[in-house]
Amino acid sequence: MANALPARGTPTSESSPAWRNVLRKAYLFTYLRGWLVWSSYRAQVALTLVGWLVPVFLFFLLAVFLGAAGSSIAALDGDSYVAFFVVGLAYQGFVSNLVGLLAQRIRNEQMMGTLEHVFLSPTSPGAVLAYSSLFGIVLNVTATIVILGVGWGVLGVHFAVSLPTVVLATVLLAVSSTGLGLVAAAFIMWTKQGNPVATFFTLFTQFFAGVLFPVSVLPGAVQFLAYSVPLTFGLNALRSGLLQGGSVASNAAPLLWMAVYALVSVPLGLFLFHATLRRTKVDGTIATY
Amino acid sequence: MPSAIEVRDLSKQFPGDRIYPWRPPRPATVALDRVSFEVAPGEVFALIGPNGAGKTTLLKILSTLLLPSSGSAHIRGHDVVSDEAWTRAQIALVTNTERSFYYRLSGWQNLRFFASLYNIAPQVLESRVAPVAESLGLTDEILRRDYRTYSTGMQRKLQFTRAFVLQTPLLFLDEPTSSLDPVSAEEIRHAISAECRGRGQTVLLSANNLLDVERLADRVAIIHRGRLEMIGAPTGAAVERTVRVFVRGTGDVARAAVRGLSSGPIGALAAEWEVEERAGIVAIRAETADVRRVVPALLDHLWREGLAVEQVDLRPFVLEEEFIRRVEASRPEPEEAPSLG
């Protein structure tokens, strides 16, 4: 029996320190499994770009038709309607995609037959989910920048940016949305078909979160519903930070609420995902779709 | 040193479910029923059984992809349920499907991706892939092509390349040569032998192709309806034989004679005694690893009991015959058709 294998631990990690393994996985998940696979479907790339921009121009033309394109509106804290919906659409897409991202990733892996092999590896399922979300985050950030860029360069939106507020609000929004994304991932592991959590969230936020019109337009009781999602607080902070140069201190309340959402939704999402993963190991349906 | 694999009274029952509330629920399925066996480090252990026997379920429990209902399974002394993360680092799995890679990535890119999950650095991966790919006939040009352009044979070979380069202490193979032509199947068998034997890797092999088992396995277990029916050597050329002695007489006399013999010291040398009567000839069948002692003792005993021996037949243990016999024996009797009258 020649060349006996090592007795304990991960038998194949002899050559890399841990941080290098983390960076390598981040790169391979983002570039190989993310970008190369995504960009190989050219029609999908074209349709994604169109999907980012069509709603922006749609609502711009509507605003022009109604004569609300360029004027400052008091109900919108003095912003123009175009500036209001550009920020709303940019971040609503960001959040909706993040919520649906992990569920979609799991479904893709189930259909490609790779899910069992990924979950069989020494990389933990939690880490696999974290790495899997990286490309989606990059793509969503790109979409947000593109929409904001079109708003600035093509539609004439004037930005007065407070970078700390925007970065902090974006990070908190991303983390709290990832928590909901974990809930959606747990749901897809259980139900196999459809993505009801992400679909409901997209429809709900489009209507209630102050994306296309201010929350104050909604009836009083419904306004209460609007503040059940972090995007509503996020858009308040982001519009302030992007359009009026609002500081972190002046946006402390919405930022704090998003932090609370993140602290609740991420552990809840992780718990539900692990519980569902365990259930699929009982009934033998990890790779079933 | 702990066993490479130790399975004790392992059972798995898949819960029944109800798809439509107005229909009765589907009943629970017993996939494994108190299975116990051990595999020594460096051993190639095969599981054979008809489709649905529980082979893949067993592989998945040992791979941490399924949870057992009861019993225990240990990999190198660690419980596969409580030490799940440790267990995963010990195992590479080759499944019987080609759908386990990213179709839009090349063979190389797929190998890089999966190797990174096992924390293998690129330079280490390159040094490991070259000899394995060469032995499997996967050229650099093939590895740089998109996986979606691969033939079934290439897809299976890439699975083996991935499993071999991980160099885990244990390798689980689920029907390794299914859907392969004879030449490719032989290449795969050769590669398994060279890679696993050379490194002392423990292999658990689930197979329907008995040629794989005879060529590769040190020991084989027949599993049927979730139960382990037998564990033995895959080929009896040197070890096991079936002895059949044909005598003239009645089945009752022969059975009484065999009872007397099988309860004594010679009886312990044979795994099984069977008596079958057909057209006045009684066939006494014994499975033994010690033909030299069993045959003379059997003939002497039968002669003393007054049974005339017509013919003695020594046959090597043939896995396929044994497999069919075991499966046929446990098949339920067909129910009588209801009378129309």
XYZ file of C-alpha atoms in Angstrom:
630
model
C 0.000 0.000 0.000
C 2.107 2.885 -1.275
C 1.756 6.602 -0.524
C -0.735 6.316 2.318
C -3.144 9.235 2.541
C -3.123 11.662 5.463
C -5.097 10.383 8.409
C -7.148 13.357 9.497
C -8.649 16.661 8.489
C -9.149 18.015 5.011
C -6.761 15.860 3.092
C -6.061 18.221 0.240
C -5.362 21.615 1.741
C -1.616 21.218 2.115
C -0.618 24.116 -0.079
C -2.809 27.133 0.697
C -3.417 29.302 3.737
C -7.057 29.818 4.657
C -7.316 33.411 3.401
C -6.030 32.377 -0.012
C -8.637 29.604 -0.205
C -11.345 32.142 0.612
C -10.139 34.553 -2.078
C -9.806 31.745 -4.634
C -13.347 30.550 -3.966
C -14.682 34.104 -4.125
C -12.974 34.552 -7.507
C -14.077 31.207 -8.941
C -17.672 31.562 -7.735
C -17.864 35.116 -9.095
C -15.889 34.843 -12.326
C -16.157 31.200 -13.453
C -19.520 30.083 -12.149
C -20.991 33.583 -12.171
C -19.772 35.760 -14.999
C -18.607 33.149 -17.538
C -21.781 31.079 -17.284
C -24.088 34.120 -17.233
C -22.386 35.905 -20.126
C -22.394 32.752 -22.290
C -26.171 33.163 -22.662
C -26.096 36.237 -24.925
C -29.848 36.655 -25.230
C -30.106 36.631 -21.451
C -27.450 39.370 -21.191
C -29.274 41.555 -23.727
C -32.653 41.030 -22.065
C -31.206 41.769 -18.630
C -29.828 45.114 -19.846
C -33.167 45.943 -21.469
C -34.943 44.907 -18.255
C -32.831 47.365 -16.265
C -33.606 50.339 -18.500
C -37.136 49.906 -19.882
C -38.964 50.803 -16.621
C -36.768 53.896 -16.214
C -37.687 55.280 -19.631
C -41.291 54.135 -19.249
C -41.822 56.172 -16.103
C -39.780 59.079 -17.514
C -42.115 59.340 -20.529
C -45.102 59.064 -18.216
C -43.720 61.895 -16.093
C -43.124 64.017 -19.219
C -46.670 63.344 -20.393
C -48.085 64.374 -16.995
C -45.797 67.425 -16.854
C -44.009 66.216 -13.695
C -40.625 65.399 -15.176
C -38.455 68.281 -14.121
C -40.354 70.209 -11.483
C -39.580 70.087 -7.793
C -42.429 68.512 -5.804
C -42.973 69.351 -2.146
C -44.435 65.914 -1.338
C -41.162 64.427 -2.566
C -39.088 66.554 -0.162
C -38.394 68.952 -2.977
C -36.966 66.314 -5.377
C -38.181 65.996 -8.948
C -40.368 62.983 -9.754
C -37.702 61.662 -12.152
C -35.070 61.755 -9.419
C -37.560 60.091 -7.059
C -38.382 57.108 -9.287
C -34.806 56.685 -10.613
C -33.536 56.065 -7.077
C -36.630 53.968 -6.319
C -36.267 51.722 -9.365
C -32.492 51.390 -8.975
C -32.764 50.086 -5.414
C -36.011 48.159 -5.802
C -34.315 46.060 -8.498
C -31.261 45.712 -6.275
C -33.325 44.393 -3.370
C -35.698 42.196 -5.408
C -32.806 40.503 -7.174
C -30.995 39.918 -3.891
C -34.078 38.332 -2.353
C -34.518 35.990 -5.331
C -30.822 35.399 -5.917
C -30.056 32.440 -3.638
C -33.295 30.644 -4.452
C -32.547 30.996 -8.160
C -28.980 29.796 -7.607
C -30.169 26.686 -5.754
C -32.724 25.934 -8.431
C -30.082 26.276 -11.160
C -27.758 23.919 -9.290
C -30.579 21.409 -8.830
C -31.329 21.484 -12.553
C -27.664 21.164 -13.518
C -27.194 18.275 -11.105
C -24.322 20.023 -9.332
C -26.023 20.771 -6.014
C -25.176 17.440 -4.382
C -21.539 17.733 -5.446
C -21.294 21.275 -4.086
C -22.930 20.309 -0.770
C -20.786 17.161 -0.559
C -17.561 19.182 -0.463
C -15.821 20.303 2.754
C -16.973 23.872 2.057
C -19.995 24.314 4.325
C -23.462 24.965 2.829
C -23.523 28.371 4.554
C -20.231 29.342 2.924
C -21.444 28.028 -0.436
C -24.475 30.322 -0.154
C -22.286 33.286 0.763
C -19.941 32.705 -2.194
C -22.930 32.074 -4.463
C -24.396 35.466 -3.695
C -21.229 37.351 -4.740
C -21.833 37.445 -8.493
C -25.442 38.446 -7.953
C -24.344 41.294 -5.713
C -21.819 42.474 -8.319
C -24.490 42.300 -11.025
C -27.047 44.121 -8.860
C -24.603 46.860 -7.912
C -23.812 47.250 -11.628
C -27.527 47.494 -12.437
C -28.011 50.109 -9.734
C -25.048 52.163 -10.988
C -26.281 51.886 -14.601
C -29.799 53.079 -13.679
C -28.463 55.928 -11.528
C -25.994 56.768 -14.342
C -28.780 56.904 -16.929
C -30.760 59.095 -14.528
C -27.816 61.463 -14.214
C -26.444 61.399 -17.791
C -29.633 60.975 -19.859
C -32.587 62.088 -17.744
C -30.863 65.034 -16.082
C -31.210 63.990 -12.440
C -29.084 66.155 -10.157
C -27.233 64.208 -7.457
C -25.798 65.675 -4.257
C -24.142 62.602 -2.762
C -23.184 61.858 0.827
C -20.992 58.793 0.264
C -21.011 57.479 3.888
C -24.804 57.563 3.991
C -25.161 55.872 0.590
C -22.585 53.151 1.344
C -23.975 52.419 4.810
C -27.580 52.371 3.591
C -26.673 50.137 0.620
C -24.771 47.669 2.831
C -27.567 47.497 5.422
C -30.151 47.093 2.683
C -28.091 44.312 1.090
C -27.627 42.430 4.367
C -31.274 42.663 5.409
C -32.358 41.612 1.890
C -29.961 38.657 2.005
C -31.744 37.522 5.155
C -35.013 37.482 3.196
C -33.101 35.787 0.369
C -32.167 32.980 2.761
C -35.843 32.564 3.633
C -36.616 32.353 -0.117
C -33.766 29.815 -0.553
C -35.225 27.700 2.254
C -38.603 27.890 0.551
C -37.267 26.691 -2.811
C -35.463 23.777 -1.110
C -38.811 22.786 0.339
C -41.271 23.533 -2.471
C -38.859 22.862 -5.424
C -40.897 24.884 -7.904
C -41.633 28.584 -8.057
C -40.195 31.283 -5.897
C -43.194 32.679 -4.008
C -41.168 34.589 -1.411
C -39.220 36.542 -4.040
C -42.271 37.064 -6.277
C -44.414 38.313 -3.403
C -41.586 40.535 -2.179
C -41.102 42.120 -5.630
C -44.808 42.864 -6.055
C -45.167 44.041 -2.479
C -42.219 46.434 -2.594
C -43.201 47.859 -5.983
C -46.543 48.822 -4.541
C -45.895 49.629 -0.886
C -42.238 50.574 -0.408
C -42.309 54.055 -1.915
C -40.583 53.073 -5.154
C -42.719 54.982 -7.667
C -44.789 57.169 -5.368
C -44.281 58.311 -1.785
C -45.624 56.187 1.052
C -47.601 59.206 2.247
C -49.983 58.712 -0.716
C -51.153 55.388 0.746
C -54.101 55.227 3.184
C -53.039 55.408 6.837
C -53.403 51.721 7.687
C -51.579 50.675 4.537
C -48.673 52.990 5.375
C -48.098 50.768 8.393
C -47.611 47.820 5.974
C -45.120 49.834 3.943
C -42.756 49.982 6.894
C -42.743 46.192 7.297
C -40.014 45.939 4.646
C -36.494 47.377 4.944
C -36.622 48.885 1.440
C -39.023 51.607 2.617
C -36.508 52.799 5.228
C -33.655 52.202 2.780
C -35.197 54.423 0.104
C -35.746 57.227 2.636
C -32.086 57.138 3.600
C -30.815 56.643 0.039
C -32.850 59.479 -1.475
C -31.608 61.706 1.287
C -27.995 60.551 0.831
C -28.036 60.607 -2.987
C -30.155 63.633 -3.814
C -29.771 65.989 -0.846
C -26.387 65.064 0.645
C -28.115 63.962 3.881
C -25.616 62.856 6.547
C -25.540 59.550 8.432
C -26.676 61.375 11.587
C -29.698 62.891 9.892
C -30.662 59.430 8.606
C -29.981 57.597 11.864
C -33.565 56.365 12.284
C -33.980 54.552 8.934
C -30.405 53.205 9.140
C -31.084 51.832 12.610
C -34.304 50.181 11.496
C -32.461 48.477 8.612
C -29.828 47.238 11.066
C -32.605 45.738 13.205
C -34.081 44.047 10.111
C -30.642 42.637 9.284
C -30.109 41.348 12.820
C -33.450 39.544 12.726
C -33.676 38.383 9.105
C -30.179 36.891 8.652
C -30.256 34.501 11.665
C -33.891 33.643 10.857
C -32.995 32.951 7.227
C -29.977 30.834 8.200
C -32.074 28.863 10.691
C -34.817 28.201 8.131
C -32.317 27.255 5.439
C -30.515 24.729 7.668
C -33.840 23.324 8.881
C -34.998 22.848 5.296
C -31.669 21.360 4.249
C -32.017 18.867 7.077
C -35.537 18.052 5.969
C -34.343 17.341 2.409
C -31.744 14.999 3.887
C -34.524 13.121 5.671
C -36.769 12.732 2.632
C -33.913 12.458 0.118
C -34.811 15.422 -2.058
C -31.712 17.670 -2.034
C -31.292 17.410 -5.788
C -34.977 17.034 -6.657
C -36.551 19.832 -8.606
C -6.749 1.575 13.411
C -10.502 2.139 12.897
C -12.322 0.620 9.951
C -12.537 2.848 6.900
C -16.296 2.324 6.965
C -18.337 0.841 9.782
C -22.075 0.468 9.378
C -24.194 -0.871 12.239
C -27.916 -1.706 11.999
C -28.401 1.125 9.559
C -31.987 1.678 8.465
C -33.548 4.280 6.230
C -37.223 4.824 5.764
C -38.429 7.500 3.368
C -41.543 9.120 4.776
C -44.750 8.792 2.828
C -46.349 11.944 1.511
C -49.654 13.221 0.256
C -49.636 15.287 -2.935
C -53.394 15.865 -3.223
C -55.524 16.079 -0.071
C -58.330 14.055 -1.698
C -56.038 11.133 -2.516
C -54.622 8.617 -0.027
C -51.011 9.358 1.014
C -48.188 7.438 -0.594
C -46.881 4.903 1.913
C -43.459 5.169 3.519
C -40.683 3.226 1.796
C -38.089 1.125 3.582
C -34.877 1.632 1.626
C -32.449 0.072 4.121
C -33.260 -2.437 6.830
C -30.697 -2.949 9.623
C -27.650 -3.150 7.378
C -24.302 -3.894 9.046
C -20.839 -4.307 7.549
C -17.280 -3.050 7.834
C -14.760 -2.071 5.202
C -11.048 -2.146 5.987
C -8.725 0.718 4.973
C -7.541 0.243 1.396
C -10.226 -2.328 0.609
C -12.425 -2.203 -2.486
C -15.886 -3.206 -1.288
C -18.734 -3.672 -3.747
C -22.483 -3.500 -3.260
C -24.630 -5.251 -5.793
C -28.355 -5.613 -5.941
C -31.291 -5.070 -8.263
C -32.499 -1.566 -9.018
C -34.134 -0.050 -5.942
C -32.305 -2.397 -3.572
C -30.915 0.457 -1.470
C -27.358 0.756 -2.813
C -27.510 4.437 -3.728
C -29.344 5.253 -0.486
C -26.490 3.665 1.445
C -23.879 5.631 -0.550
C -25.782 8.868 0.059
C -26.030 8.281 3.811
C -22.304 7.636 3.976
C -21.736 10.779 1.862
C -23.822 12.881 4.333
C -26.398 13.653 1.631
C -29.076 11.671 3.473
C -29.848 11.159 7.139
C -30.410 7.613 8.402
C -33.615 6.728 10.254
C -31.766 4.571 12.785
C -28.470 2.808 13.319
C -25.042 4.299 12.838
C -22.422 4.803 10.161
C -18.813 5.743 10.817
C -16.141 6.881 8.404
C -12.638 6.308 9.803
C -14.087 6.284 13.301
C -16.216 9.432 12.905
C -19.998 9.411 12.936
C -21.319 10.619 9.569
C -24.213 12.491 11.201
C -22.548 14.211 14.150
C -19.192 14.716 12.343
C -20.690 15.693 9.034
C -18.169 18.377 8.065
C -15.210 16.096 8.840
C -16.812 13.266 6.893
C -17.316 15.396 3.794
C -13.591 16.065 3.600
C -12.883 12.329 3.483
C -15.048 11.423 0.512
C -15.156 11.834 -3.232
C -18.265 10.630 -5.010
C -18.755 9.552 -8.599
C -22.438 9.399 -9.424
C -24.057 7.516 -12.278
C -25.214 10.639 -14.066
C -23.402 13.004 -16.397
C -25.301 15.976 -14.952
C -22.840 17.012 -12.302
C -20.810 19.730 -14.044
C -21.452 23.206 -15.411
C -22.259 22.779 -19.098
C -21.049 26.260 -20.081
C -17.605 25.839 -18.533
C -14.709 23.839 -19.939
C -13.520 20.609 -18.369
C -10.555 22.466 -16.879
C -12.704 25.255 -15.466
C -15.030 22.711 -13.891
C -12.095 20.896 -12.312
C -10.711 24.197 -10.959
C -14.070 25.124 -9.491
C -14.705 21.825 -7.720
C -11.078 21.498 -6.577
C -11.360 24.924 -4.935
C -14.238 23.603 -2.815
C -11.709 21.094 -1.438
C -9.107 23.865 -0.947
C -6.773 22.506 -3.620
C -4.406 25.134 -5.002
C -4.203 25.517 -8.824
C -0.590 24.345 -9.072
C -1.373 21.239 -7.003
C -4.411 20.597 -9.165
C -2.378 20.850 -12.370
C 0.196 18.384 -11.125
C -2.547 15.920 -10.182
C -4.705 16.282 -13.287
C -1.972 15.588 -15.845
C -1.323 11.886 -15.052
C -4.964 11.096 -14.322
C -6.250 12.727 -17.506
C -3.580 10.968 -19.536
C -4.529 7.567 -18.143
C -8.181 8.254 -19.011
C -7.421 9.587 -22.481
C -8.575 13.127 -21.721
C -6.202 15.327 -23.680
C -5.505 18.965 -22.900
C -7.542 19.910 -25.977
C -10.553 17.998 -24.623
C -10.171 19.539 -21.166
C -10.202 23.033 -22.671
C -13.466 22.393 -24.533
C -16.864 23.277 -23.071
C -18.342 20.436 -21.059
C -21.532 20.621 -23.166
C -19.537 19.308 -26.175
C -18.425 16.160 -24.351
C -19.618 12.682 -25.284
C -21.088 10.520 -22.520
C -17.780 8.713 -22.179
C -15.844 11.975 -21.790
C -18.358 13.218 -19.230
C -17.912 10.082 -17.138
C -14.132 10.330 -17.440
C -14.202 13.930 -16.242
C -16.176 12.758 -13.196
C -13.456 10.229 -12.467
C -10.738 12.838 -13.002
C -12.463 15.107 -10.474
C -12.767 12.283 -7.966
C -9.174 11.077 -8.387
C -7.515 14.504 -8.139
C -9.265 15.224 -4.841
C -7.199 12.351 -3.368
C -9.623 11.815 -0.513
C -9.120 8.740 1.668
C -12.412 7.253 0.483
C -13.933 7.048 -2.950
C -17.588 6.157 -3.522
C -18.528 4.969 -6.991
C -22.152 4.615 -8.043
C -22.331 2.361 -11.103
C -18.994 3.531 -12.479
C -19.264 2.039 -15.973
C -22.959 2.525 -16.673
C -23.664 3.863 -20.181
C -20.062 3.290 -21.285
C -18.869 1.235 -24.247
C -16.721 -1.809 -23.368
C -13.416 -0.081 -24.232
C -14.164 3.006 -22.138
C -15.455 0.801 -19.313
C -12.190 -1.124 -19.322
C -10.197 2.147 -19.305
C -12.189 3.291 -16.281
C -11.652 -0.013 -14.455
C -7.946 0.174 -15.169
C -7.786 3.755 -13.898
C -9.696 2.889 -10.721
C -7.299 0.037 -10.042
C -4.203 2.125 -10.715
C -5.304 5.229 -8.816
C -6.990 3.677 -5.791
C -4.794 0.635 -5.245
C -1.687 2.757 -5.739
C -2.704 5.180 -2.995
C -4.376 2.721 -0.666
C -7.686 4.495 -1.149
C -10.751 2.749 0.257
C -13.401 2.273 -2.398
C -17.098 1.610 -1.919
C -18.519 0.559 -5.234
C -22.178 0.186 -6.104
C -22.656 -1.714 -9.323
C -25.060 -3.485 -11.595
C -22.301 -4.518 -13.965
C -20.892 -7.609 -12.262
C -17.769 -7.437 -14.400
C -16.839 -4.261 -12.490
C -17.211 -6.132 -9.237
C -15.236 -9.178 -10.331
C -12.434 -7.036 -11.717
C -12.210 -4.495 -8.939
C -13.623 -5.661 -5.636
C -11.950 -7.463 -2.762
C -15.313 -8.284 -1.237
C -18.887 -7.971 -2.368
C -22.184 -7.632 -0.561
C -25.495 -8.528 -2.125
C -28.203 -6.130 -1.041
C -31.840 -6.737 -1.826
C -34.931 -4.891 -0.627
C -32.750 -2.926 1.766
C -31.281 -6.001 3.423
C -27.770 -7.315 3.222
C -28.148 -10.854 1.895
C -24.535 -11.946 1.766
C -20.958 -10.747 2.041
C -18.203 -12.703 0.340
C -15.474 -12.763 -2.245
C -16.570 -11.659 -5.717
C -14.999 -14.631 -7.459
C -14.511 -18.083 -6.020
C -11.613 -19.109 -8.230
C -9.393 -19.512 -5.209
C -11.741 -19.276 -2.293
C -15.311 -20.468 -2.559
C -16.941 -23.235 -4.460
C -20.331 -24.741 -4.768
C -20.438 -28.503 -4.218
C -23.349 -30.402 -5.670
C -23.766 -34.096 -5.008
C -26.493 -35.954 -6.866
C -27.817 -39.026 -5.098
C -30.513 -41.566 -5.893
C -33.125 -41.750 -3.141
C -35.880 -39.710 -1.595
C -35.707 -36.113 -0.543
C -36.738 -36.913 3.029
C -33.894 -39.362 3.533
C -31.449 -36.931 1.945
C -32.686 -34.057 4.088
C -32.334 -36.149 7.234
C -28.796 -37.063 6.170
C -27.892 -33.450 5.506
C -29.377 -32.375 8.823
C -27.168 -34.853 10.594
C -24.135 -33.658 8.710
C -24.778 -29.935 8.894
C -25.222 -30.009 12.660
C -21.773 -31.575 13.107
C -18.232 -30.156 12.697
C -18.273 -30.561 8.915
C -21.509 -28.618 8.719
C -19.774 -25.568 10.087
C -17.373 -25.558 7.122
C -20.135 -24.847 4.652
C -22.063 -21.623 4.590
C -25.253 -23.162 3.363
C -26.798 -26.556 2.716
C -29.696 -27.068 0.348
C -31.556 -30.141 -0.798
C -33.611 -30.203 -3.966
C -35.483 -33.198 -5.294
C -36.357 -33.642 -8.941
C -37.461 -36.788 -10.808
C -36.024 -39.239 -8.297
C -32.634 -37.544 -8.185
C -31.773 -35.525 -5.123
C -29.269 -32.673 -5.445
C -27.477 -31.711 -2.251
C -25.856 -28.340 -2.570
C -23.304 -26.869 -0.216
C -21.340 -23.672 -0.397
C -17.949 -24.033 1.144
C -14.526 -22.516 1.301
C -12.995 -25.894 2.212
C -13.810 -28.342 -0.540
C -11.055 -30.786 0.447
C -12.628 -31.510 3.825
C -16.287 -31.128 3.002
C -16.519 -33.409 -0.075
C -14.979 -36.603 1.401
C -16.942 -36.147 4.635
C -20.152 -35.620 2.696
C -19.623 -38.678 0.480
C -18.733 -40.833 3.491
C -21.794 -39.652 5.368
C -24.165 -40.239 2.461
C -22.739 -43.723 1.860
C -23.310 -44.602 5.521
C -26.875 -43.329 5.297
C -27.460 -45.676 2.364
C -27.741 -43.066 -0.346
C -26.165 -43.971 -3.690
C -24.069 -41.139 -5.072
C -24.589 -40.666 -8.816
C -22.438 -37.620 -9.501
C -20.299 -35.030 -7.733
C -20.138 -31.596 -9.236
C -17.670 -28.946 -8.096
C -18.360 -25.497 -9.427
C -16.569 -22.236 -8.821
C -18.550 -19.515 -7.120
C -20.140 -17.466 -9.896
C -21.267 -14.061 -8.698
C -23.927 -13.621 -11.329
C -25.541 -16.992 -10.497
C -25.432 -16.190 -6.818
C -26.934 -12.771 -7.386
C -29.815 -14.148 -9.459
C -30.400 -16.982 -6.988
C -30.608 -14.596 -4.019
C -32.913 -12.177 -5.763
C -35.159 -14.937 -7.113
C -35.317 -16.629 -3.713
C -36.641 -13.532 -1.996
C -39.152 -12.698 -4.708
C -42.702 -13.062 -3.325
C -44.875 -15.869 -4.668
C -47.354 -14.555 -7.260
C -50.813 -14.191 -5.832
C -53.434 -16.572 -7.134
C -55.703 -15.036 -9.738
C -59.244 -14.636 -8.476
C -61.585 -17.303 -9.716
C -63.987 -16.167 -12.399
C -66.446 -18.967 -11.766
